[in-house]
PDB file of C-alpha atoms and ligand atoms in Angstrom:
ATOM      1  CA  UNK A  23       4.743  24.367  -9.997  1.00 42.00           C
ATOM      2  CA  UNK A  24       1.500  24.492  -7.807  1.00 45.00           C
ATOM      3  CA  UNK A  25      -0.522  21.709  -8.663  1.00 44.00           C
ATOM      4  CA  UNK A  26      -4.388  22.766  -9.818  1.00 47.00           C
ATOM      5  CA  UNK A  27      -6.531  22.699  -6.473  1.00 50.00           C
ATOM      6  CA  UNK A  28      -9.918  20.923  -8.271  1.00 55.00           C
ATOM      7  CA  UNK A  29      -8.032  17.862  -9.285  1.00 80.00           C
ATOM      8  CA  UNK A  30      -6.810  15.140  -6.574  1.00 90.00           C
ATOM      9  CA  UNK A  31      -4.260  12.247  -6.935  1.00 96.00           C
ATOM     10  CA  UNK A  32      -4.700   8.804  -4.945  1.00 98.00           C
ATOM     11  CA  UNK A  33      -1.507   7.486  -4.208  1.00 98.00           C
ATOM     12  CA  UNK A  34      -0.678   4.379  -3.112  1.00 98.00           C
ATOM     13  CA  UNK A  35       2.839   2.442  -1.277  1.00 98.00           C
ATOM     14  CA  UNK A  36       3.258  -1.177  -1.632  1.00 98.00           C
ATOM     15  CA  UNK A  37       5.949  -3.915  -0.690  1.00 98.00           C
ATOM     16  CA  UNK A  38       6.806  -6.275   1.507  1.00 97.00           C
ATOM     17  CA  UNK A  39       7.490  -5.449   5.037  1.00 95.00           C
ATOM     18  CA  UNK A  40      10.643  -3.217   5.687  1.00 95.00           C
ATOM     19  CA  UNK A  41      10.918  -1.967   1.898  1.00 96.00           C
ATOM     20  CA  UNK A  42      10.763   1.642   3.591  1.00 97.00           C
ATOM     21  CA  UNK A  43       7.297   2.457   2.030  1.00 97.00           C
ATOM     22  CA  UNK A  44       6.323   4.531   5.144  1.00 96.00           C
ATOM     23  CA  UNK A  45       9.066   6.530   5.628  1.00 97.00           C
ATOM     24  CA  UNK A  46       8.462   7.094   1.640  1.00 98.00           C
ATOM     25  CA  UNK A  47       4.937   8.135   2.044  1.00 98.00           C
ATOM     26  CA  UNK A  48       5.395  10.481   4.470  1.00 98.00           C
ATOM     27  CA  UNK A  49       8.585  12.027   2.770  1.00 98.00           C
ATOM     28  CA  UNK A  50       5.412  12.050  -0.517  1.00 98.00           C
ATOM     29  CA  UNK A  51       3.050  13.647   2.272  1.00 98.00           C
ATOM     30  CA  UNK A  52       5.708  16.515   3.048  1.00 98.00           C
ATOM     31  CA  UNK A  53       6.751  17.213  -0.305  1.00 97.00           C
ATOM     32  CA  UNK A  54       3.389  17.336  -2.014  1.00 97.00           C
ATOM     33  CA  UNK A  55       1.980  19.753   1.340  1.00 97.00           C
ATOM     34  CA  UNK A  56       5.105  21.713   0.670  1.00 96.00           C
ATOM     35  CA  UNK A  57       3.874  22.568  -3.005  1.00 93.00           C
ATOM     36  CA  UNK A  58       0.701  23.879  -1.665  1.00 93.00           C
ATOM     37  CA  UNK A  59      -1.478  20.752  -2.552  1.00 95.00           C
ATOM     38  CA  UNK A  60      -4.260  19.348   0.398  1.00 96.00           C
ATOM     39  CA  UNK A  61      -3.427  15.932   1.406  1.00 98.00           C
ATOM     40  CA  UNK A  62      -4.017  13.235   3.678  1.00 98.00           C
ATOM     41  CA  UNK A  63      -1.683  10.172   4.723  1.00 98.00           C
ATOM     42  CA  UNK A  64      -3.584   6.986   5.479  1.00 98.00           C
ATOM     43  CA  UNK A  65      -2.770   3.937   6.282  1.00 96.00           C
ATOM     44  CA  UNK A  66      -4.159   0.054   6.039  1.00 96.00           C
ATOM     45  CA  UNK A  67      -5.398  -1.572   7.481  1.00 95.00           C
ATOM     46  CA  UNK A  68      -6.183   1.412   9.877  1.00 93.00           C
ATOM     47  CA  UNK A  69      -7.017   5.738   9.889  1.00 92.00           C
ATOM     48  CA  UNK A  70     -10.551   5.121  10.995  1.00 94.00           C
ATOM     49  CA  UNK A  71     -11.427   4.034  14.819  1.00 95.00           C
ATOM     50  CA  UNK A  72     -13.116   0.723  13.832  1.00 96.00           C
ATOM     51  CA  UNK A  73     -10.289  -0.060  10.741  1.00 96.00           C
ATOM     52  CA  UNK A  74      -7.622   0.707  13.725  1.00 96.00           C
ATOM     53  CA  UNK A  75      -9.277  -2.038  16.057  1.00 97.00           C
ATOM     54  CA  UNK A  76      -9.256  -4.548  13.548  1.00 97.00           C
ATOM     55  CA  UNK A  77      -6.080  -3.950  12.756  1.00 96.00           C
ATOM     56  CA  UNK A  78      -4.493  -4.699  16.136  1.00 96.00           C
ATOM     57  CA  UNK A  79      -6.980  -8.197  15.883  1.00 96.00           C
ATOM     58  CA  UNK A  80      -4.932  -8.728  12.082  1.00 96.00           C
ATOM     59  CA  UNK A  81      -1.187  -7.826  13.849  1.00 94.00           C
ATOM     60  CA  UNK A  82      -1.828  -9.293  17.361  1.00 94.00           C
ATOM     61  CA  UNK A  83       1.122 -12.231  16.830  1.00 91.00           C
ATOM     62  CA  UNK A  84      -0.597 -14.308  19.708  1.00 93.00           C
ATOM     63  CA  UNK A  85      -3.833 -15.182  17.701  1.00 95.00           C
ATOM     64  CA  UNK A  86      -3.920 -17.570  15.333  1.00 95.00           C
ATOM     65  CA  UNK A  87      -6.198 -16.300  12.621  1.00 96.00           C
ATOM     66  CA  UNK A  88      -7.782 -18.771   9.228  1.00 97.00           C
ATOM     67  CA  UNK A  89      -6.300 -17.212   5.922  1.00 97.00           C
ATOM     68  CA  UNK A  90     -10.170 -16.401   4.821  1.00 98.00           C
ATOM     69  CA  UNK A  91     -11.144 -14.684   8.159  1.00 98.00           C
ATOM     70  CA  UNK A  92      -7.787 -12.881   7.666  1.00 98.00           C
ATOM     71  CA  UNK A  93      -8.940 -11.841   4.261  1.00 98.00           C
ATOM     72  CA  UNK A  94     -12.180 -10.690   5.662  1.00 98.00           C
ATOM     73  CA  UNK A  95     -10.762  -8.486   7.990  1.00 98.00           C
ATOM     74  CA  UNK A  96      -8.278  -7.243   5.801  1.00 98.00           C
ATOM     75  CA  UNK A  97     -11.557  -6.837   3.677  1.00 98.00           C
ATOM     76  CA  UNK A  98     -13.758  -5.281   6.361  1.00 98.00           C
ATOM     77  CA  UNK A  99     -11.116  -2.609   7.206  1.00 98.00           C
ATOM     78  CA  UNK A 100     -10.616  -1.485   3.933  1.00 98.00           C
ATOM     79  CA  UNK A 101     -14.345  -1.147   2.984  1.00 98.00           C
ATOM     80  CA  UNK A 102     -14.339   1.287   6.399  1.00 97.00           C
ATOM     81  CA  UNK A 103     -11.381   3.102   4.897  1.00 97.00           C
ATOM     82  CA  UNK A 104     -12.716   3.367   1.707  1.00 98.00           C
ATOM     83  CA  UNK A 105     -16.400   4.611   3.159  1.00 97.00           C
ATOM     84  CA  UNK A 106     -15.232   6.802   5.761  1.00 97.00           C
ATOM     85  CA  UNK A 107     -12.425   7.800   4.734  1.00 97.00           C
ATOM     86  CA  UNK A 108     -10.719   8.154   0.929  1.00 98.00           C
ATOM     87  CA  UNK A 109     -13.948   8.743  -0.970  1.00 98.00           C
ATOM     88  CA  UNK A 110     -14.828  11.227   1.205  1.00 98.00           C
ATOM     89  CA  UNK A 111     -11.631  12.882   0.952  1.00 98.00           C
ATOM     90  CA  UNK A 112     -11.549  12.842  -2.707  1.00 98.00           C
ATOM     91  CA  UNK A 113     -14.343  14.042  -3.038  1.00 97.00           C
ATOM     92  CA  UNK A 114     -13.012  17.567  -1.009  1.00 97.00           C
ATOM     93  CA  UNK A 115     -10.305  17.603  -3.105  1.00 96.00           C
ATOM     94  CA  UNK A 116      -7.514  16.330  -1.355  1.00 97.00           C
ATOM     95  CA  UNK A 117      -4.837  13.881  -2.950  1.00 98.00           C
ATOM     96  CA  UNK A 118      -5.505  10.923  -0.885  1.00 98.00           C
ATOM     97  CA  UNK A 119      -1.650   8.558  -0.339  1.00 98.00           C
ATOM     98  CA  UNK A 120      -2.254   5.233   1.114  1.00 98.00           C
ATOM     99  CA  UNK A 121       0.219   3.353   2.925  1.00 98.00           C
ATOM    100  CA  UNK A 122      -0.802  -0.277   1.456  1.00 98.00           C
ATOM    101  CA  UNK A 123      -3.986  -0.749  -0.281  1.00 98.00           C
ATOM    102  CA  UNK A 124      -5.703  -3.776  -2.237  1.00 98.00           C
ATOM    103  CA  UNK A 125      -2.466  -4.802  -3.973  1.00 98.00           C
ATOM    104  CA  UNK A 126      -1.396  -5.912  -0.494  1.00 98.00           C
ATOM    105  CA  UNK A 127      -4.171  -8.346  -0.374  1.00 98.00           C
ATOM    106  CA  UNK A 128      -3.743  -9.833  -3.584  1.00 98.00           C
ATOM    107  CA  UNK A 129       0.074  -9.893  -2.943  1.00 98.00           C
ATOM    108  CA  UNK A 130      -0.124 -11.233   0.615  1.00 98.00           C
ATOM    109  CA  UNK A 131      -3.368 -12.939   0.839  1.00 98.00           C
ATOM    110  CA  UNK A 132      -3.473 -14.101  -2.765  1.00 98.00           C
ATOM    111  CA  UNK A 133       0.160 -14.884  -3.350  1.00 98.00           C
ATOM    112  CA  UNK A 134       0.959 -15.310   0.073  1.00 98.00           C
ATOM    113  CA  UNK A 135      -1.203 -17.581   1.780  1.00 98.00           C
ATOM    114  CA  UNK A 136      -2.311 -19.020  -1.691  1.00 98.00           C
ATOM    115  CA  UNK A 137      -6.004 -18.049  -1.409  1.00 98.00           C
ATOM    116  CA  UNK A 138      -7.795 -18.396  -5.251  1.00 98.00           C
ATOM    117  CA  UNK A 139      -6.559 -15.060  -7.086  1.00 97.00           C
ATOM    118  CA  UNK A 140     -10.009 -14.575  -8.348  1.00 97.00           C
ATOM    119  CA  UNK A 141     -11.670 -14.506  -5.184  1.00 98.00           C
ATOM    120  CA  UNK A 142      -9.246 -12.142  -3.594  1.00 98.00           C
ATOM    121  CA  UNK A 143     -10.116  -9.761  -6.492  1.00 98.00           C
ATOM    122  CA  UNK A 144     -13.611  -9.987  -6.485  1.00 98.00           C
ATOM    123  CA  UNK A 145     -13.385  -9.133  -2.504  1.00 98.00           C
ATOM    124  CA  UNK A 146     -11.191  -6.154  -3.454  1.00 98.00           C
ATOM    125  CA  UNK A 147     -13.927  -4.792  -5.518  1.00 98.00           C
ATOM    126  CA  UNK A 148     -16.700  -5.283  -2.921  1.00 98.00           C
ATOM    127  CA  UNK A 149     -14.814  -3.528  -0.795  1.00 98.00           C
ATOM    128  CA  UNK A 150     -13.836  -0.517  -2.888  1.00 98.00           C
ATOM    129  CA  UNK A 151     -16.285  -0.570  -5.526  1.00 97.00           C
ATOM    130  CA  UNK A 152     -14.858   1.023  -8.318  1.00 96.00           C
ATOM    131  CA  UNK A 153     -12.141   3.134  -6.580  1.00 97.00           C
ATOM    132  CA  UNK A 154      -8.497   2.580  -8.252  1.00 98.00           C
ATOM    133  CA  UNK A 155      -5.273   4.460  -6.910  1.00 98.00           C
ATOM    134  CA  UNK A 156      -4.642   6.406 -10.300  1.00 97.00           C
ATOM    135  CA  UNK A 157      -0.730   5.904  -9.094  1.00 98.00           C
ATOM    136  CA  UNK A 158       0.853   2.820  -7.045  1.00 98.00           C
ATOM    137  CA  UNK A 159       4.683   2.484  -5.984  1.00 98.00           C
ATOM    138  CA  UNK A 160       5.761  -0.818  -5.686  1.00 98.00           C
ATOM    139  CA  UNK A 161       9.170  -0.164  -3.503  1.00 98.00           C
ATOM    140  CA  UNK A 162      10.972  -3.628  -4.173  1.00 98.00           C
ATOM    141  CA  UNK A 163      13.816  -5.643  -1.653  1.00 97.00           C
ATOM    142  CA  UNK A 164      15.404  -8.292  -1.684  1.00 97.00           C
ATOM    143  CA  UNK A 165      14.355 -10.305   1.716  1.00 95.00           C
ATOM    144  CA  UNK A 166      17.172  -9.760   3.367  1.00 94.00           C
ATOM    145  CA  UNK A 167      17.916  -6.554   3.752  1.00 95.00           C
ATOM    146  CA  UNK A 168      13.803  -6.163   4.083  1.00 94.00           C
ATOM    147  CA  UNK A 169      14.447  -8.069   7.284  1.00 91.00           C
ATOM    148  CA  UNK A 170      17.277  -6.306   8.250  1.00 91.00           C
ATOM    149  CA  UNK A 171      14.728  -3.223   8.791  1.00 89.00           C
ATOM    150  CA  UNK A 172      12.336  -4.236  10.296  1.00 84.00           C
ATOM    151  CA  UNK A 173      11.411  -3.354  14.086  1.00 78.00           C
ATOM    152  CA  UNK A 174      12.663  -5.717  17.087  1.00 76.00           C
ATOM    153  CA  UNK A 175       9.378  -6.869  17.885  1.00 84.00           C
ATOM    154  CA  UNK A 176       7.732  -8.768  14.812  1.00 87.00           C
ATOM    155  CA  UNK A 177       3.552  -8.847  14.414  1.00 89.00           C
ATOM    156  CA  UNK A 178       2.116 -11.549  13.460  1.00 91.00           C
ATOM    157  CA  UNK A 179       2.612 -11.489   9.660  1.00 86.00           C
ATOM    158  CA  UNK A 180       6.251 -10.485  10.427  1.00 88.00           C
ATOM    159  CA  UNK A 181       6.526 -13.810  11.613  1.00 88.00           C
ATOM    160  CA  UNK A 182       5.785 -15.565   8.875  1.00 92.00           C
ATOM    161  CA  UNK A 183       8.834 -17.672   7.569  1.00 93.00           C
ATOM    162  CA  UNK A 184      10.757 -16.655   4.705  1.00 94.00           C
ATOM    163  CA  UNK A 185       9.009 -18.779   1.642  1.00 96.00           C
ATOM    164  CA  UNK A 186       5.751 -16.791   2.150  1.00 97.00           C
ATOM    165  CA  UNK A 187       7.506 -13.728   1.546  1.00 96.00           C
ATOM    166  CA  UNK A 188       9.184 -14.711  -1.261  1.00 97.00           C
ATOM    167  CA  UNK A 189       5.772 -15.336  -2.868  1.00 98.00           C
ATOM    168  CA  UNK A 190       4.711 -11.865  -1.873  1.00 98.00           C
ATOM    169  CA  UNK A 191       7.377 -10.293  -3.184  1.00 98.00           C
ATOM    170  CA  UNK A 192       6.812 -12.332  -6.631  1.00 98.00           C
ATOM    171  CA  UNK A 193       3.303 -11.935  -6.438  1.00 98.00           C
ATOM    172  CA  UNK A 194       3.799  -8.000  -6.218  1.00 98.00           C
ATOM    173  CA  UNK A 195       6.076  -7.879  -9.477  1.00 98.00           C
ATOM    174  CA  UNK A 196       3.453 -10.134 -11.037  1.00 98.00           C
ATOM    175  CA  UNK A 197       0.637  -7.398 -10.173  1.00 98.00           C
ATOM    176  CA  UNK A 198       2.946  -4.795 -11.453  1.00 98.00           C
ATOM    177  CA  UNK A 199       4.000  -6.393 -15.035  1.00 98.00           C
ATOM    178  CA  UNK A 200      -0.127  -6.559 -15.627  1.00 97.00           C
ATOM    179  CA  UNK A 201      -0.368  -2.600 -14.302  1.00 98.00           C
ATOM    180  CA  UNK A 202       2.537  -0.945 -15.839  1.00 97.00           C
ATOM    181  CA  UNK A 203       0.617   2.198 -15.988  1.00 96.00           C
ATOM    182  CA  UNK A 204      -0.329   2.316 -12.672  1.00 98.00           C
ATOM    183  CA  UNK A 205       2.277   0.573 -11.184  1.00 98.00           C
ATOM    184  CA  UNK A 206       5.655   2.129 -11.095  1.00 98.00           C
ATOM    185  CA  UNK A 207       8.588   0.062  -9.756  1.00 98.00           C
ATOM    186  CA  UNK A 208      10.782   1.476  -7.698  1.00 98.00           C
ATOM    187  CA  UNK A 209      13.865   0.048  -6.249  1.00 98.00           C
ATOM    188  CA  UNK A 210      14.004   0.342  -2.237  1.00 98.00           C
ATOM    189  CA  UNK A 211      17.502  -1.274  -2.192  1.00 97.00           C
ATOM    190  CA  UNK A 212      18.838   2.681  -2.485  1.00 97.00           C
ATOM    191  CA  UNK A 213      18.955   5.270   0.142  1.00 97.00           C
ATOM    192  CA  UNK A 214      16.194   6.859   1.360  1.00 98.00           C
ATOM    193  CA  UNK A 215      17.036  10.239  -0.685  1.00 98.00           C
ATOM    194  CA  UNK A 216      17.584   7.767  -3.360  1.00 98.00           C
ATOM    195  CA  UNK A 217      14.575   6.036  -3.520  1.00 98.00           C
ATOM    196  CA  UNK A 218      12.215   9.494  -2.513  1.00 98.00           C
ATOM    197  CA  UNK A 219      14.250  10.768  -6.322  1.00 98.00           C
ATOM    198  CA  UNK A 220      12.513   7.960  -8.431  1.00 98.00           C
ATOM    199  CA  UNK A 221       9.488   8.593  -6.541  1.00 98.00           C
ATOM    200  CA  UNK A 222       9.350  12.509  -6.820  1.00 98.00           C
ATOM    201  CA  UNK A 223      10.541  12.404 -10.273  1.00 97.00           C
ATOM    202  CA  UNK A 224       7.447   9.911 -11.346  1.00 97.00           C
ATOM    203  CA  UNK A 225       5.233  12.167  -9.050  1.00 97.00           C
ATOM    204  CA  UNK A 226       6.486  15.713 -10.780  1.00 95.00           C
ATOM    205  CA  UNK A 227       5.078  14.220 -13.950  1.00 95.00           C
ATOM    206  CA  UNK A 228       2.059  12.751 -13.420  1.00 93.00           C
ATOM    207  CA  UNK A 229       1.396  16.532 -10.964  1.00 91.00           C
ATOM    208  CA  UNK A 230       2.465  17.847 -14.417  1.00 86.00           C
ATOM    209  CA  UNK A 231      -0.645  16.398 -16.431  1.00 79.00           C
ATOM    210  CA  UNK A 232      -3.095  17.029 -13.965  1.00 77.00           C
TER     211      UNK A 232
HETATM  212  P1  LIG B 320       2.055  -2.399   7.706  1.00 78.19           P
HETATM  213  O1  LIG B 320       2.910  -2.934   8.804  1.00 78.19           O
HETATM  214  O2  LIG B 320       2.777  -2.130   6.461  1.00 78.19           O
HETATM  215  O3  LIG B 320       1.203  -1.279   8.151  1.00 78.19           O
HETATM  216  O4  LIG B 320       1.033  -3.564   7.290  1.00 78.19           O
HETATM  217  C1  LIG B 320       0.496  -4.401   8.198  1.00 78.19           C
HETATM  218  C2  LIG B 320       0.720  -5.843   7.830  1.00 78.19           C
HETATM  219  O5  LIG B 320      -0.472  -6.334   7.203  1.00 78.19           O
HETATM  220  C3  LIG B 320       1.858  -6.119   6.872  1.00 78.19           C
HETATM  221  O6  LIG B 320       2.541  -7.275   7.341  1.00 78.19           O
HETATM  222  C4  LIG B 320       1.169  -6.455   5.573  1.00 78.19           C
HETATM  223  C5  LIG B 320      -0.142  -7.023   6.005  1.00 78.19           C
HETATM  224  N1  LIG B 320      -1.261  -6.815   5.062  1.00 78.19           N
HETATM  225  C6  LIG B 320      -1.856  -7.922   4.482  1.00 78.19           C
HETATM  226  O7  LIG B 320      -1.446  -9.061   4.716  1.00 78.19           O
HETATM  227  N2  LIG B 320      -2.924  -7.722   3.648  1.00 78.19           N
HETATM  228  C7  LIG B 320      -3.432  -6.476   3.394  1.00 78.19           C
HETATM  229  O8  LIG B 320      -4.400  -6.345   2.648  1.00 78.19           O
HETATM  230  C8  LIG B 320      -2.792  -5.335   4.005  1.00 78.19           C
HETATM  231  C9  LIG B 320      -3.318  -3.963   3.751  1.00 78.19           C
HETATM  232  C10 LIG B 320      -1.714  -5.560   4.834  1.00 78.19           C
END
């Protein structure tokens, strides 16, 4: 089935580092371009020239960066994305995916580094205003084998220890048990075919009632 041109999807990847949410979204990006549907594959921080440069500041694992300048940034990037980039888009009538978006904020920053939950939000919505991803998967992994995948050289939140991950990947299930709608779990501990399944089968629908 060929998925109506006027109406667009934003999609959305989340999960710790190594869950395999980038090779998902661009198995998402191939399959939904395959069906005939117009879209784009961004990523965040990052996909416009300034987001990009603050994103090698946010991954450069020789500064030392505050956890509220590191929300900032996260912050600043996304409000370029969101500008620049996804409204725009939207608007056009391309289905918009997003590798990471404001969950990853309230999961690391929030969660993570323990900033005030409420003030995490409230800087996700100045950001974005009122955009929402109508879908989010949450790919969840144990830490280990996240580790296990990841590349040789770690960036700077890579090299955070293990606890802080932990409360990432507990503060992601939190934001999905309050979501459930939105939020679809999937389990990354599969293979990749596997995993892109759950995610096509969840997609297939929701394309369905477009
Ligand atoms: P990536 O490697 O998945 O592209 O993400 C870059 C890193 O930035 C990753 O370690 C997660 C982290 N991150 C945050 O801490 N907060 C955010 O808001 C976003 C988007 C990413």
């Amino acid at each position: 089935m060929i998925a109506k041109k006027h109406k667009t999807l934003f999609v959305t990847f989340e999960g710790i580092d190594g869950c395999g949410k980038t090779t998902q979204a661009i198995l998402t990006y191939q399959y939904l371009t395959a069906r005939g549907m117009r879209v784009k594959l961004l990523r965040e921080p990052g996909a416009t020239a300034t987001a990009e440069r603050i994103r090698e500041l946010l991954l450069d694992g020789k500064l030392s960066i505050a956890p509220v300048t590191e929300l900032l940034l996260y912050e600043a990037a996304r409000s370029e994305l969101t500008s620049q980039e996804i409204r725009p888009l939207l608007a056009a009538g391309h289905t918009v995916l997003c590798d990471r978006f404001y969950d990853s904020t309230t999961a690391y920053q929030g969660f993570g580094r323990k900033l005030d939950i409420r003030m995490v939000r409230s800087l996700n919505r100045l950001a974005v205003g009122d955009l929402k991803p109508d879908l989010t998967f949450l790919l969840d992994l144990d830490l280990r084998t996240a580790r296990s995948r990841r590349g040789k050289r770690p960036d700077r939140l890579e090299l955070q220890p293990k606890a802080f991950f932990t409360r990432v990947r507990s503060g992601f299930l939190e934001i999905a048990r309050k979501e459930r709608r939105r939020i679809k779990v999937v389990d990354a501990g599969r293979s990749v075919d596997e995993v892109f399944q759950s995610i096509r089968t969840i997609l297939d629908r929701r394309i369905g009632r477009l």
